[in-house]
Short mmCIF file of C-alpha atoms in Angstrom, two decimals:
data_model
loop_
_atom_site.label_atom_id
_atom_site.label_comp_id
_atom_site.label_asym_id
_atom_site.label_seq_id
_atom_site.Cartn_x
_atom_site.Cartn_y
_atom_site.Cartn_z
CA ARG F 1 152.37 72.06 100.53
CA ARG F 2 153.19 72.72 96.87
CA LEU F 3 150.50 73.76 94.47
CA ASP F 4 150.15 71.59 91.38
CA ARG F 5 150.54 73.21 88.00
CA GLY F 6 147.26 74.54 86.77
CA ALA F 7 146.00 75.01 90.32
CA ALA F 8 144.09 78.11 91.28
CA ASP F 9 145.97 81.37 91.76
CA PRO F 10 147.36 81.39 95.35
CA THR F 11 146.44 85.06 95.71
CA ALA F 12 142.85 84.29 94.77
CA ILE F 13 142.76 81.42 97.28
CA VAL F 14 144.05 83.63 100.10
CA ASP F 15 141.60 86.37 99.13
CA ALA F 16 138.71 83.89 99.19
CA VAL F 17 139.74 82.58 102.63
CA ILE F 18 139.97 86.11 104.02
CA ARG F 19 136.55 87.00 102.65
CA GLN F 20 135.06 83.83 104.09
CA HIS F 21 136.52 84.66 107.51
CA VAL F 22 135.28 88.24 107.34
CA ALA F 23 131.83 87.12 106.20
CA ALA F 24 131.60 85.02 109.35
CA ARG F 25 132.37 88.13 111.42
CA VAL F 26 129.45 90.09 109.98
CA GLY F 27 127.07 87.15 109.70
CA HIS F 28 125.19 88.14 112.86
CA ALA F 29 124.49 91.66 111.60
CA ALA F 30 124.50 91.56 107.79
CA THR F 31 123.31 89.30 105.00
CA ARG F 32 125.08 88.67 101.72
CA VAL F 33 123.13 89.96 98.72
CA THR F 34 123.26 87.72 95.65
CA ARG F 35 121.69 89.13 92.50
CA LEU F 36 121.83 87.63 89.02
CA ALA F 37 120.63 90.79 87.27
CA THR F 38 122.69 92.57 84.62
CA TRP F 39 122.93 96.17 83.46
CA ASP F 40 120.73 95.22 80.49
CA GLN F 41 117.81 94.86 82.90
CA VAL F 42 118.21 98.41 84.20
CA SER F 43 116.64 101.29 82.28
CA LEU F 44 117.75 104.62 83.69
CA PRO F 45 118.05 108.16 82.29
CA GLU F 46 121.39 108.85 80.62
CA ASP F 47 122.40 111.48 83.17
CA MET F 48 121.82 108.91 85.91
CA LEU F 49 124.02 106.38 84.12
CA ASP F 50 126.73 109.05 83.86
CA SER F 51 126.56 109.55 87.64
CA LEU F 52 126.82 105.80 88.23
CA ARG F 53 129.87 105.60 85.95
CA GLU F 54 131.44 108.41 87.98
CA LEU F 55 130.66 106.57 91.22
CA ILE F 56 132.31 103.38 89.97
CA GLY F 57 135.30 105.39 88.75
CA ARG F 58 135.74 107.02 92.17
CA ALA F 59 135.75 103.61 93.83
CA ARG F 60 138.34 102.28 91.38
CA HIS F 61 140.73 105.22 91.34
CA GLY F 62 140.75 106.35 94.98
CA ARG F 63 144.34 105.22 95.52
CA THR F 64 145.56 107.19 92.50
CA VAL F 65 143.85 110.42 93.56
CA PHE F 66 144.49 110.25 97.30
CA ASP F 67 147.95 108.63 97.39
CA ASP F 68 149.67 109.28 94.07
CA TRP F 69 148.23 112.74 93.46
CA GLY F 70 148.42 113.95 97.07
CA TYR F 71 144.76 114.70 97.79
CA ASP F 72 144.92 112.67 100.99
CA HIS F 73 146.76 115.59 102.63
CA ARG F 74 145.01 118.37 100.73
CA ILE F 75 141.34 117.61 101.45
CA ALA F 76 139.97 116.61 104.85
CA THR F 77 137.48 114.05 103.64
CA ALA F 78 136.92 110.34 104.03
CA ARG F 79 138.89 108.14 101.64
CA GLY F 80 135.99 105.76 101.33
CA LEU F 81 132.98 106.09 99.08
CA THR F 82 129.56 106.61 100.63
CA ALA F 83 126.59 107.27 98.36
CA LEU F 84 122.92 107.90 99.04
CA PHE F 85 120.37 106.43 96.62
CA TYR F 86 116.97 108.00 97.20
CA GLY F 87 113.63 107.95 95.44
CA PRO F 88 110.23 106.20 95.39
CA PRO F 89 109.92 102.47 96.10
CA GLY F 90 110.75 100.05 93.31
CA THR F 91 112.96 102.39 91.29
CA GLY F 92 116.03 100.11 91.34
CA LYS F 93 118.10 101.45 94.22
CA THR F 94 119.02 98.08 95.73
CA LEU F 95 119.37 96.43 92.33
CA VAL F 96 121.84 99.06 91.13
CA ALA F 97 123.82 98.72 94.37
CA SER F 98 124.24 95.00 93.65
CA LEU F 99 125.39 95.73 90.09
CA ILE F 100 127.96 98.23 91.34
CA ALA F 101 129.33 95.66 93.80
CA ARG F 102 129.70 93.13 90.99
CA GLU F 103 131.37 95.74 88.77
CA LEU F 104 133.92 96.45 91.52
CA GLY F 105 134.47 92.79 92.37
CA LEU F 106 133.15 93.24 95.91
CA GLU F 107 130.80 91.10 97.98
CA LEU F 108 127.66 93.06 98.89
CA TYR F 109 126.27 92.76 102.42
CA ARG F 110 122.97 94.25 103.51
CA VAL F 111 123.15 95.50 107.10
CA ASP F 112 120.27 94.09 109.15
CA LEU F 113 119.19 97.12 111.16
CA ALA F 114 116.97 95.00 113.43
CA LYS F 115 120.05 93.06 114.55
CA VAL F 116 122.39 96.04 114.69
CA MET F 117 120.24 98.40 116.73
CA SER F 118 119.97 97.58 120.42
CA LYS F 119 118.13 99.01 123.42
CA TRP F 120 121.28 98.54 125.51
CA VAL F 121 123.55 101.55 125.84
CA GLY F 122 126.64 101.28 123.64
CA GLU F 123 125.57 98.00 122.03
CA THR F 124 124.45 99.61 118.75
CA GLU F 125 127.79 101.38 118.37
CA LYS F 126 129.63 98.12 119.10
CA ASN F 127 127.63 96.23 116.47
CA LEU F 128 128.16 98.95 113.87
CA GLY F 129 131.87 99.08 114.65
CA GLU F 130 132.20 95.35 113.98
CA VAL F 131 130.39 95.72 110.65
CA PHE F 132 132.55 98.65 109.47
CA ASP F 133 135.78 96.95 110.60
CA ALA F 134 134.89 93.70 108.83
CA ALA F 135 133.94 95.58 105.65
CA GLU F 136 137.34 97.29 105.53
CA ASP F 137 139.29 94.11 106.36
CA GLY F 138 137.48 91.93 103.82
CA ARG F 139 136.76 94.47 101.09
CA LEU F 140 133.01 94.09 101.50
CA MET F 141 130.56 96.65 100.19
CA LEU F 142 127.89 97.66 102.71
CA LEU F 143 124.24 98.32 101.90
CA PHE F 144 122.04 100.19 104.36
CA ASP F 145 118.46 99.75 103.11
CA GLU F 146 115.87 102.15 104.56
CA ALA F 147 118.78 104.17 105.91
CA ASP F 148 116.49 106.89 107.28
CA SER F 149 115.81 104.67 110.31
CA LEU F 150 119.51 104.67 111.23
CA PHE F 151 120.79 107.95 109.81
CA ALA F 152 117.82 110.03 111.00
CA LYS F 153 118.03 113.67 112.03
CA ARG F 154 119.23 114.23 115.56
CA SER F 155 116.48 115.38 117.89
CA GLU F 156 116.32 117.90 120.68
CA VAL F 157 117.36 116.16 123.89
CA LYS F 158 114.28 115.83 126.08
CA SER F 159 115.00 112.44 127.62
CA SER F 160 117.78 109.91 128.11
CA ASN F 161 116.50 108.04 125.04
CA ASP F 162 117.04 111.14 122.89
CA ARG F 163 120.55 111.51 124.24
CA TYR F 164 121.48 107.90 123.48
CA ALA F 165 119.95 108.11 120.00
CA ASN F 166 122.01 111.21 119.28
CA LEU F 167 125.14 109.44 120.53
CA GLU F 168 124.50 106.68 117.99
CA VAL F 169 124.19 109.24 115.19
CA ASN F 170 127.40 110.97 116.32
CA TYR F 171 129.20 107.62 116.31
CA LEU F 172 128.01 106.93 112.77
CA LEU F 173 129.29 110.33 111.65
CA GLN F 174 132.73 109.52 113.07
CA ARG F 175 132.81 106.10 111.41
CA LEU F 176 131.85 107.52 108.03
CA ASP F 177 134.65 110.06 108.35
CA ALA F 178 137.16 107.25 108.91
CA PHE F 179 135.61 104.60 106.63
CA GLU F 180 137.82 103.52 103.70
CA GLY F 181 135.39 101.12 102.03
CA VAL F 182 132.28 101.46 99.88
CA ALA F 183 128.83 101.94 101.42
CA ILE F 184 125.48 102.58 99.76
CA LEU F 185 122.55 104.03 101.69
CA THR F 186 119.04 103.76 100.24
CA THR F 187 115.89 105.54 101.35
CA ASN F 188 112.45 106.57 100.18
CA LEU F 189 112.55 109.50 102.65
CA GLU F 190 115.60 111.59 101.80
CA GLY F 191 114.31 114.48 103.90
CA SER F 192 114.60 112.39 107.08
CA ILE F 193 118.38 111.93 106.75
CA ASP F 194 120.47 114.02 109.15
CA PRO F 195 122.03 116.99 107.25
CA ALA F 196 125.42 116.18 108.77
CA PHE F 197 125.34 112.81 107.02
CA LYS F 198 124.47 114.43 103.72
CA ARG F 199 127.55 116.66 103.96
CA ARG F 200 129.73 113.57 104.39
CA LEU F 201 128.31 111.70 101.41
CA SER F 202 130.51 111.26 98.37
CA MET F 203 127.48 111.33 96.05
CA ARG F 204 123.69 111.60 96.18
CA LEU F 205 121.67 110.04 93.37
CA TYR F 206 117.93 110.43 92.87
CA PHE F 207 116.12 107.42 91.36
CA PRO F 208 112.98 108.69 89.60
CA VAL F 209 109.91 106.75 88.54
CA PRO F 210 110.73 105.81 84.92
CA ASP F 211 108.98 107.70 82.14
CA GLU F 212 106.80 105.97 79.55
CA GLU F 213 109.68 105.16 77.19
CA LEU F 214 111.80 103.65 79.97
CA ARG F 215 108.82 101.69 81.29
CA ALA F 216 108.36 100.05 77.88
CA GLN F 217 112.05 99.12 77.88
CA LEU F 218 111.71 97.61 81.35
CA TRP F 219 108.73 95.50 80.27
CA ALA F 220 110.74 94.16 77.34
CA ALA F 221 113.76 93.46 79.56
CA HIS F 222 111.72 91.36 81.98
CA ILE F 223 110.27 89.00 79.37
CA THR F 224 112.81 86.21 78.97
CA PRO F 225 113.64 84.85 75.49
CA GLN F 226 112.83 81.32 76.70
CA ILE F 227 109.18 81.95 77.61
CA PRO F 228 106.66 80.97 74.89
CA THR F 229 104.43 83.85 73.80
CA ALA F 230 101.21 84.06 71.84
CA GLY F 231 100.09 87.14 69.95
CA ARG F 232 101.72 90.54 70.14
CA LEU F 233 102.98 91.75 73.49
CA ASP F 234 102.38 95.51 73.48
CA PHE F 235 104.89 96.90 75.94
CA ALA F 236 104.19 100.47 74.86
CA ALA F 237 100.51 100.06 75.77
CA LEU F 238 101.42 98.65 79.19
CA ALA F 239 103.83 101.52 79.80
CA ARG F 240 101.24 104.08 78.73
CA ARG F 241 98.42 102.67 80.85
CA PHE F 242 100.31 101.69 84.01
CA PRO F 243 102.80 104.21 85.51
CA LEU F 244 104.72 101.59 87.48
CA SER F 245 108.28 101.77 88.75
CA GLY F 246 110.81 99.15 87.72
CA GLY F 247 110.39 96.93 90.77
CA TYR F 248 106.65 96.61 90.22
CA ILE F 249 107.15 95.97 86.50
CA ARG F 250 109.54 93.14 87.42
CA ASN F 251 107.00 91.72 89.89
CA SER F 252 104.20 91.94 87.32
CA ALA F 253 106.23 90.26 84.57
CA LEU F 254 107.13 87.38 86.89
CA ARG F 255 103.54 87.13 88.07
CA ALA F 256 102.31 86.95 84.47
CA ALA F 257 104.77 84.14 83.74
CA PHE F 258 103.35 82.12 86.64
CA LEU F 259 99.79 82.80 85.46
CA ALA F 260 100.70 81.42 82.03
CA ALA F 261 102.50 78.41 83.53
CA GLN F 262 99.50 77.64 85.73
CA GLU F 263 97.25 77.61 82.66
CA LYS F 264 99.83 75.58 80.70
CA SER F 265 99.69 78.21 77.97
CA ALA F 266 101.95 80.70 76.26
CA LEU F 267 102.31 84.18 77.72
CA THR F 268 99.83 86.70 76.31
CA GLN F 269 99.05 90.38 76.69
CA ALA F 270 96.06 89.37 78.81
CA HIS F 271 98.35 87.63 81.30
CA LEU F 272 100.48 90.76 81.62
CA GLU F 273 97.49 93.03 82.14
CA ARG F 274 95.93 90.67 84.68
CA ALA F 275 99.22 90.49 86.58
CA VAL F 276 99.43 94.29 86.73
CA LEU F 277 95.88 94.55 88.07
CA LEU F 278 96.70 91.99 90.76
CA GLU F 279 99.76 94.06 91.65
CA TYR F 280 97.64 97.21 91.82
CA ARG F 281 95.10 95.49 94.06
CA GLU F 282 97.85 94.62 96.54
CA LEU F 283 99.05 98.22 96.42
CA GLY F 284 95.54 99.39 97.28
CA LYS F 285 95.14 101.17 93.94
CA LEU F 286 92.31 99.03 92.59
CA ALA F 287 88.66 99.74 93.36
CA ASP F 288 86.30 96.93 94.42
CA ASP F 289 84.82 96.72 90.92
CA GLY F 290 88.27 96.08 89.41
CA ARG F 291 88.87 99.58 88.01
CA LEU F 292 92.04 101.52 88.70
CA ASP F 293 91.36 103.79 91.65
#
């Protein structure tokens, strides 16, 4: 059937159909991540941003370096890009992974470890193989959240369970060596990752808790221009008083917006402070009398 003039690009249509088919293949083991955030909402140290630019550049220019410049035959390393993002909770690891996927024009899929890992011998490897194959076929970017549970250090074999667990790790090592796509691993426990995995990683990036200046920037970034405000919102004071990571600042800002909406009032500094204290209480960092513990 002919395409009418002005119709969508045939290449784009084929690409979309392929991605849809591939997405169905990984649907049982991975979930598509859809984020509407932008780089403006991320406040990171400049050296960290430099590392992220390098990571994106490596993903974009792999064909030039490996094929055109001959490094495919010179260096025995995986052609794909596998990076480890590690650091405390709420520091933006998953958010940045989604921004990188968007920058590269890739769909991001979070691997559901509960569905991938199986008590049956060989089933975990089969599930992982399907995920890696689909990612390469459909140009999907993989995200392994809490990767320490899957990429953990191999243990001394004392039982059949230890032996099977080590076989799973060995299989993952082989797949990473052959993987030609992009995969991001995130963890709060970098020390639990098997050293053999670390040697195979393209890059390792540490996500620190933001300093006071960056925290103030994050507070400002999470207050939308549409929300009505009353009085001065002192982001510097919030940053100075509450050493929160970016994820908790985002949660607190959203919480404050709902507090204001519930009261049918404009957002105030009091709403922001109350939201933070509620967040701290849930984190177990607030004493019974309401003081920071």
